[in-house]
Amino acid sequence: MEYEYVGFVGCYTMPGQADPFESSHGGIPHDRSKIGKGVLAIGIDIDGRLFFLNNGEPVIKADDLPNPSYLSFNGRRGRAARLCVVSELGEGKWQPFCCELTENDGVCVKLEADGAPLGSGGSFPCHITHGCSPVGVDFILISNYGEEHGVLTIVCDDEALEVKPNRIVLGSGSKVNYARQQSSHAHSSCVVPSMTPSSMIDICSADLGSDSIIQFSILSCDKSLACVEKGRLAAPPGSGPRSLMFNPNAALSNLAVVSLEMTAQVWLIRRRPHDGCLEGLGSPVSLLPDDWPNCVGTTESSEMQFNRGRWASDALWSPDGKFVYAAARLHDSISVFQLKYKIDPYREKTSTGEGCPNSIIIENLEFVQRIPTGGRTPRCLAMSECGRFLLVAHQHSHDVASFRRCSESGMLSFVNRLNANCAACVKLVRPQMMGFET
């Protein structure tokens, strides 16, 4: 096996998709003759170079599942590795696929549908992820962006339990930006361990429409998913929370980074030690240079028409939890920040266990680097498990780009790119997670 990782690239198979400026400004300029063919499989070698698998042919075709815009890979507990894929249409669907990796006349990815497409519980599902409770129950979370209201659908991914899905309508929008926030819009979600004994797991949902992060607790999964809203953290008005990720470092696990799409910022939040509810930490940090967009000259000012040049996408942590990477569309760049924090000696002595989150005092995010992505509209970021590679899916330049990452400085350097029409999402997995023995 010559590949360190296998990647899956989701895309839009219809023109003019997922662009909030489509109706008002005719959309972001790009080659509209190109549309995606489905889900592609790629390989990443030890130096971070990208290669097509399956001769560049889709492993899931557009005719079988249109608009497969977001993916989630689950290879837990010895069960067959599965790729779960949404179909981002008005009649939202999602479908799981069993994955296998073979090496006959070259590396080949085989996907087999694990049943027919299922309803997502809402319209225009744009995000899917999975999590597991402490007692070993798997969950799938589907964020339905929706035209009229956002819906979060929670599915128990254990056939033996026969638990009905829970469909949660998030509510009304903030209407700060009336064109985009008339109603709630569930954009993404994540699962985190509960900090209270009454809850199995907690779920946090980024609602772009209501300018809030909504926190839920799953209390039980006996025939139905007993889920209650735990609280709402208000983001800055008109900021449009898009994604959130909790820190993978155990000592920093109560800390999360939030991408604020409509103001092109990132924001640190955390779960309070005494009750597990969310609170903001300081002010959001901009992803853009102070002079952006430059209004001098016709070329520089063209992005001003699109929400004043502000359109963030993904934000994620490095595996060690020390760095944040966040993408800004229109500016088409990735900003790198280093997390600055210190240990409170008194709290450390009174806390249980070394490196307890309660003993850490967060200071700020320190700017490290802003690097052009080399493409148009960086919609999705993916970090390798080892932290050496960062991949970017470019929706409007129709490609996926690879960057090497320095673990000490956090800085990125470009490696190469592959053509992928209307690329919307990229995910990386180890070949071993697909049952391949190296």
Short mmCIF file of C-alpha atoms in Angstrom, two decimals, residues 135-387:
data_model
loop_
_atom_site.label_atom_id
_atom_site.label_comp_id
_atom_site.label_asym_id
_atom_site.label_seq_id
_atom_site.Cartn_x
_atom_site.Cartn_y
_atom_site.Cartn_z
CA VAL A 135 -22.57 2.64 26.67
CA GLY A 136 -21.64 1.99 23.04
CA VAL A 137 -24.74 3.26 21.23
CA ASP A 138 -23.92 4.89 17.87
CA PHE A 139 -25.76 7.98 16.65
CA ILE A 140 -25.95 9.74 13.30
CA LEU A 141 -26.72 13.47 13.20
CA ILE A 142 -28.07 15.11 10.06
CA SER A 143 -28.30 18.91 9.74
CA ASN A 144 -31.05 19.96 7.34
CA TYR A 145 -30.41 23.54 6.28
CA GLY A 146 -33.96 23.86 4.94
CA GLU A 147 -35.76 26.58 3.03
CA GLU A 148 -38.32 27.41 5.71
CA HIS A 149 -36.72 26.12 8.90
CA GLY A 150 -33.71 24.16 10.00
CA VAL A 151 -34.11 20.60 11.26
CA LEU A 152 -31.65 18.46 13.21
CA THR A 153 -32.35 14.75 12.82
CA ILE A 154 -30.84 12.28 15.29
CA VAL A 155 -30.73 8.64 14.19
CA CYS A 156 -29.78 5.73 16.45
CA ASP A 157 -27.35 3.72 14.32
CA ASP A 158 -28.01 0.37 15.98
CA GLU A 159 -30.59 -1.85 14.27
CA ALA A 160 -30.94 -4.10 17.31
CA LEU A 161 -32.42 -1.26 19.39
CA GLU A 162 -35.22 -0.33 16.93
CA VAL A 163 -35.20 3.27 18.07
CA LYS A 164 -37.18 5.86 16.12
CA PRO A 165 -35.28 8.92 14.84
CA ASN A 166 -35.77 12.23 16.63
CA ARG A 167 -36.57 15.21 14.38
CA ILE A 168 -35.94 18.59 16.03
CA VAL A 169 -37.12 21.86 14.44
CA LEU A 170 -34.67 24.49 15.68
CA GLY A 171 -36.99 27.52 15.64
CA SER A 172 -37.07 31.02 14.21
CA GLY A 173 -34.25 33.07 12.73
CA SER A 174 -32.61 36.18 14.12
CA LYS A 175 -33.58 38.23 11.01
CA VAL A 176 -30.48 40.41 11.43
CA ASN A 177 -29.67 39.59 7.81
CA TYR A 178 -33.20 39.27 6.48
CA ALA A 179 -32.16 37.61 3.23
CA ARG A 180 -30.41 34.74 5.02
CA GLN A 181 -31.80 34.67 8.57
CA GLN A 182 -35.57 34.74 8.28
CA SER A 183 -35.63 31.28 9.88
CA SER A 184 -33.25 28.89 11.56
CA HIS A 185 -30.75 26.98 9.43
CA ALA A 186 -29.08 23.92 10.95
CA HIS A 187 -25.62 23.95 9.36
CA SER A 188 -23.63 21.39 11.35
CA SER A 189 -23.53 19.47 14.63
CA CYS A 190 -21.20 17.45 16.79
CA VAL A 191 -21.38 14.93 19.64
CA VAL A 192 -19.51 15.47 22.92
CA PRO A 193 -19.45 13.45 26.15
CA SER A 194 -21.94 14.67 28.72
CA MET A 195 -20.70 16.42 31.85
CA THR A 196 -23.86 15.55 33.82
CA PRO A 197 -24.93 12.07 35.01
CA SER A 198 -28.51 12.51 33.76
CA SER A 199 -27.44 12.63 30.10
CA MET A 200 -25.95 9.93 27.84
CA ILE A 201 -24.33 12.39 25.43
CA ASP A 202 -24.58 16.06 24.50
CA ILE A 203 -25.11 17.44 21.00
CA CYS A 204 -24.19 20.93 19.84
CA SER A 205 -25.78 22.35 16.69
CA ALA A 206 -24.57 25.44 14.80
CA ASP A 207 -27.64 27.39 13.65
CA LEU A 208 -26.69 29.99 11.05
CA GLY A 209 -30.20 31.41 10.89
CA SER A 210 -30.71 32.16 14.58
CA ASP A 211 -27.12 33.20 15.38
CA SER A 212 -26.81 30.56 18.07
CA ILE A 213 -25.17 27.32 19.16
CA ILE A 214 -27.92 25.05 20.48
CA GLN A 215 -27.05 22.37 23.03
CA PHE A 216 -29.09 19.19 23.47
CA SER A 217 -28.82 16.24 25.85
CA ILE A 218 -29.86 12.69 24.95
CA LEU A 219 -31.30 11.20 28.11
CA SER A 220 -32.12 7.69 26.89
CA CYS A 221 -32.64 5.60 23.76
CA ASP A 222 -35.35 3.20 24.91
CA LYS A 223 -37.63 2.83 21.82
CA SER A 224 -37.33 6.58 21.23
CA LEU A 225 -34.56 9.12 21.60
CA ALA A 226 -35.41 11.18 24.67
CA CYS A 227 -33.72 14.47 23.85
CA VAL A 228 -34.05 17.84 25.61
CA GLU A 229 -32.67 21.27 24.82
CA LYS A 230 -30.03 22.18 27.39
CA GLY A 231 -29.39 25.76 26.38
CA ARG A 232 -28.54 28.26 23.63
CA LEU A 233 -25.41 30.31 23.32
CA ALA A 234 -26.01 33.54 21.43
CA ALA A 235 -23.37 34.32 18.84
CA PRO A 236 -22.77 37.93 17.75
CA PRO A 237 -25.82 39.23 15.82
CA GLY A 238 -25.61 38.56 12.09
CA SER A 239 -22.50 36.38 12.42
CA GLY A 240 -24.12 33.13 11.19
CA PRO A 241 -22.47 30.19 13.04
CA ARG A 242 -21.59 27.56 10.45
CA SER A 243 -19.43 24.88 12.07
CA LEU A 244 -17.96 23.97 15.43
CA MET A 245 -15.34 21.51 16.60
CA PHE A 246 -14.30 20.61 20.13
CA ASN A 247 -10.62 20.40 20.92
CA PRO A 248 -9.23 16.84 20.50
CA ASN A 249 -6.67 17.36 23.30
CA ALA A 250 -8.06 15.78 26.49
CA ALA A 251 -6.74 18.65 28.62
CA LEU A 252 -8.59 21.15 26.38
CA SER A 253 -11.66 19.04 25.58
CA ASN A 254 -14.20 21.56 26.91
CA LEU A 255 -12.99 24.17 24.40
CA ALA A 256 -14.48 24.52 20.91
CA VAL A 257 -13.85 26.71 17.88
CA VAL A 258 -16.82 28.11 15.95
CA SER A 259 -16.70 29.35 12.36
CA LEU A 260 -18.84 32.45 11.87
CA GLU A 261 -19.70 32.40 8.17
CA MET A 262 -21.30 35.79 7.65
CA THR A 263 -18.66 37.87 9.46
CA ALA A 264 -15.68 35.70 8.39
CA GLN A 265 -14.48 35.14 11.95
CA VAL A 266 -13.65 32.35 14.38
CA TRP A 267 -14.81 32.32 17.97
CA LEU A 268 -13.68 30.30 20.97
CA ILE A 269 -16.37 28.89 23.24
CA ARG A 270 -16.28 26.39 26.09
CA ARG A 271 -18.43 24.23 28.30
CA ARG A 272 -18.55 25.57 31.86
CA PRO A 273 -17.02 23.17 34.37
CA HIS A 274 -19.86 23.35 36.90
CA ASP A 275 -22.84 22.63 34.60
CA GLY A 276 -21.53 21.83 31.11
CA CYS A 277 -23.41 24.73 29.47
CA LEU A 278 -21.76 26.79 26.75
CA GLU A 279 -20.22 30.23 27.15
CA GLY A 280 -18.21 32.48 24.84
CA LEU A 281 -14.57 33.34 25.45
CA GLY A 282 -13.70 36.87 24.39
CA SER A 283 -14.44 38.42 21.03
CA PRO A 284 -14.36 36.65 17.65
CA VAL A 285 -11.16 36.90 15.59
CA SER A 286 -11.22 37.98 11.93
CA LEU A 287 -9.88 35.75 9.17
CA LEU A 288 -9.29 38.69 6.83
CA PRO A 289 -6.64 41.41 6.41
CA ASP A 290 -7.63 44.82 7.75
CA ASP A 291 -7.82 46.31 4.24
CA TRP A 292 -10.04 43.59 2.74
CA PRO A 293 -11.78 44.09 0.43
CA ASN A 294 -9.71 46.87 -1.07
CA CYS A 295 -12.09 49.27 -2.79
CA VAL A 296 -9.42 50.95 -4.90
CA GLY A 297 -9.67 49.69 -8.50
CA THR A 298 -12.27 47.53 -10.20
CA THR A 299 -10.64 44.13 -9.68
CA GLU A 300 -10.15 44.47 -5.94
CA SER A 301 -13.65 45.77 -5.30
CA SER A 302 -15.51 42.97 -7.09
CA GLU A 303 -15.85 40.91 -3.89
CA MET A 304 -17.45 43.84 -2.05
CA GLN A 305 -20.83 43.02 -3.62
CA PHE A 306 -20.84 39.62 -1.89
CA ASN A 307 -21.57 40.48 1.75
CA ARG A 308 -18.63 42.94 1.80
CA GLY A 309 -16.22 40.11 0.98
CA ARG A 310 -17.06 38.09 4.09
CA TRP A 311 -17.88 34.40 3.67
CA ALA A 312 -16.11 31.95 5.99
CA SER A 313 -16.44 28.17 5.76
CA ASP A 314 -14.69 25.51 7.85
CA ALA A 315 -12.64 25.80 11.04
CA LEU A 316 -10.84 22.92 12.71
CA TRP A 317 -8.19 22.02 15.28
CA SER A 318 -4.89 20.29 14.71
CA PRO A 319 -4.83 16.81 16.33
CA ASP A 320 -2.72 18.12 19.23
CA GLY A 321 -5.25 20.89 19.86
CA LYS A 322 -2.63 23.65 19.63
CA PHE A 323 -3.57 25.25 16.30
CA VAL A 324 -6.76 26.41 14.55
CA TYR A 325 -7.16 26.38 10.74
CA ALA A 326 -9.99 28.39 9.21
CA ALA A 327 -10.96 29.06 5.59
CA ALA A 328 -12.32 32.29 4.16
CA ARG A 329 -14.15 32.13 0.85
CA LEU A 330 -13.97 35.16 -1.50
CA HIS A 331 -10.57 35.94 0.01
CA ASP A 332 -9.76 32.27 -0.75
CA SER A 333 -7.30 31.76 2.06
CA ILE A 334 -6.62 29.70 5.18
CA SER A 335 -5.73 31.49 8.40
CA VAL A 336 -3.65 29.69 11.02
CA PHE A 337 -3.82 30.57 14.72
CA GLN A 338 -2.00 29.19 17.73
CA LEU A 339 -3.96 28.69 20.94
CA LYS A 340 -2.38 30.51 23.85
CA TYR A 341 -3.19 29.32 27.36
CA LYS A 342 -1.63 28.84 30.79
CA ILE A 343 -2.05 26.51 33.75
CA ASP A 344 -3.43 27.88 37.01
CA PRO A 345 -1.29 26.20 39.72
CA TYR A 346 -4.02 26.47 42.37
CA ARG A 347 -6.71 24.99 40.12
CA GLU A 348 -4.33 22.23 39.05
CA LYS A 349 -3.76 21.21 42.68
CA THR A 350 -7.46 21.17 43.49
CA SER A 351 -8.53 19.45 40.24
CA THR A 352 -8.69 15.71 39.78
CA GLY A 353 -5.96 14.42 37.52
CA GLU A 354 -3.04 16.06 35.76
CA GLY A 355 -3.95 18.31 32.87
CA CYS A 356 -7.57 18.71 33.98
CA PRO A 357 -9.51 21.17 31.76
CA ASN A 358 -10.58 23.10 34.87
CA SER A 359 -6.97 24.17 35.53
CA ILE A 360 -6.41 25.76 32.11
CA ILE A 361 -6.86 29.48 31.51
CA ILE A 362 -7.42 30.39 27.85
CA GLU A 363 -5.65 33.58 26.77
CA ASN A 364 -6.23 34.08 23.02
CA LEU A 365 -5.71 32.90 19.45
CA GLU A 366 -2.40 34.22 18.14
CA PHE A 367 -2.11 34.78 14.38
CA VAL A 368 0.51 32.55 12.69
CA GLN A 369 -0.11 32.54 8.94
CA ARG A 370 -2.56 33.45 6.20
CA ILE A 371 -1.93 31.42 3.04
CA PRO A 372 -3.82 31.52 -0.29
CA THR A 373 -5.54 28.24 -1.04
CA GLY A 374 -4.76 28.58 -4.74
CA GLY A 375 -8.37 27.90 -5.69
CA ARG A 376 -11.81 29.47 -5.67
CA THR A 377 -14.25 29.06 -2.76
CA PRO A 378 -12.56 26.77 -0.20
CA ARG A 379 -15.71 25.11 1.16
CA CYS A 380 -14.34 22.28 3.31
CA LEU A 381 -11.14 21.46 5.20
CA ALA A 382 -9.90 18.04 6.30
CA MET A 383 -6.93 17.32 8.55
CA SER A 384 -5.18 13.95 8.52
CA GLU A 385 -5.16 11.95 11.75
CA CYS A 386 -1.38 12.37 12.02
CA GLY A 387 -1.68 16.14 11.54
#
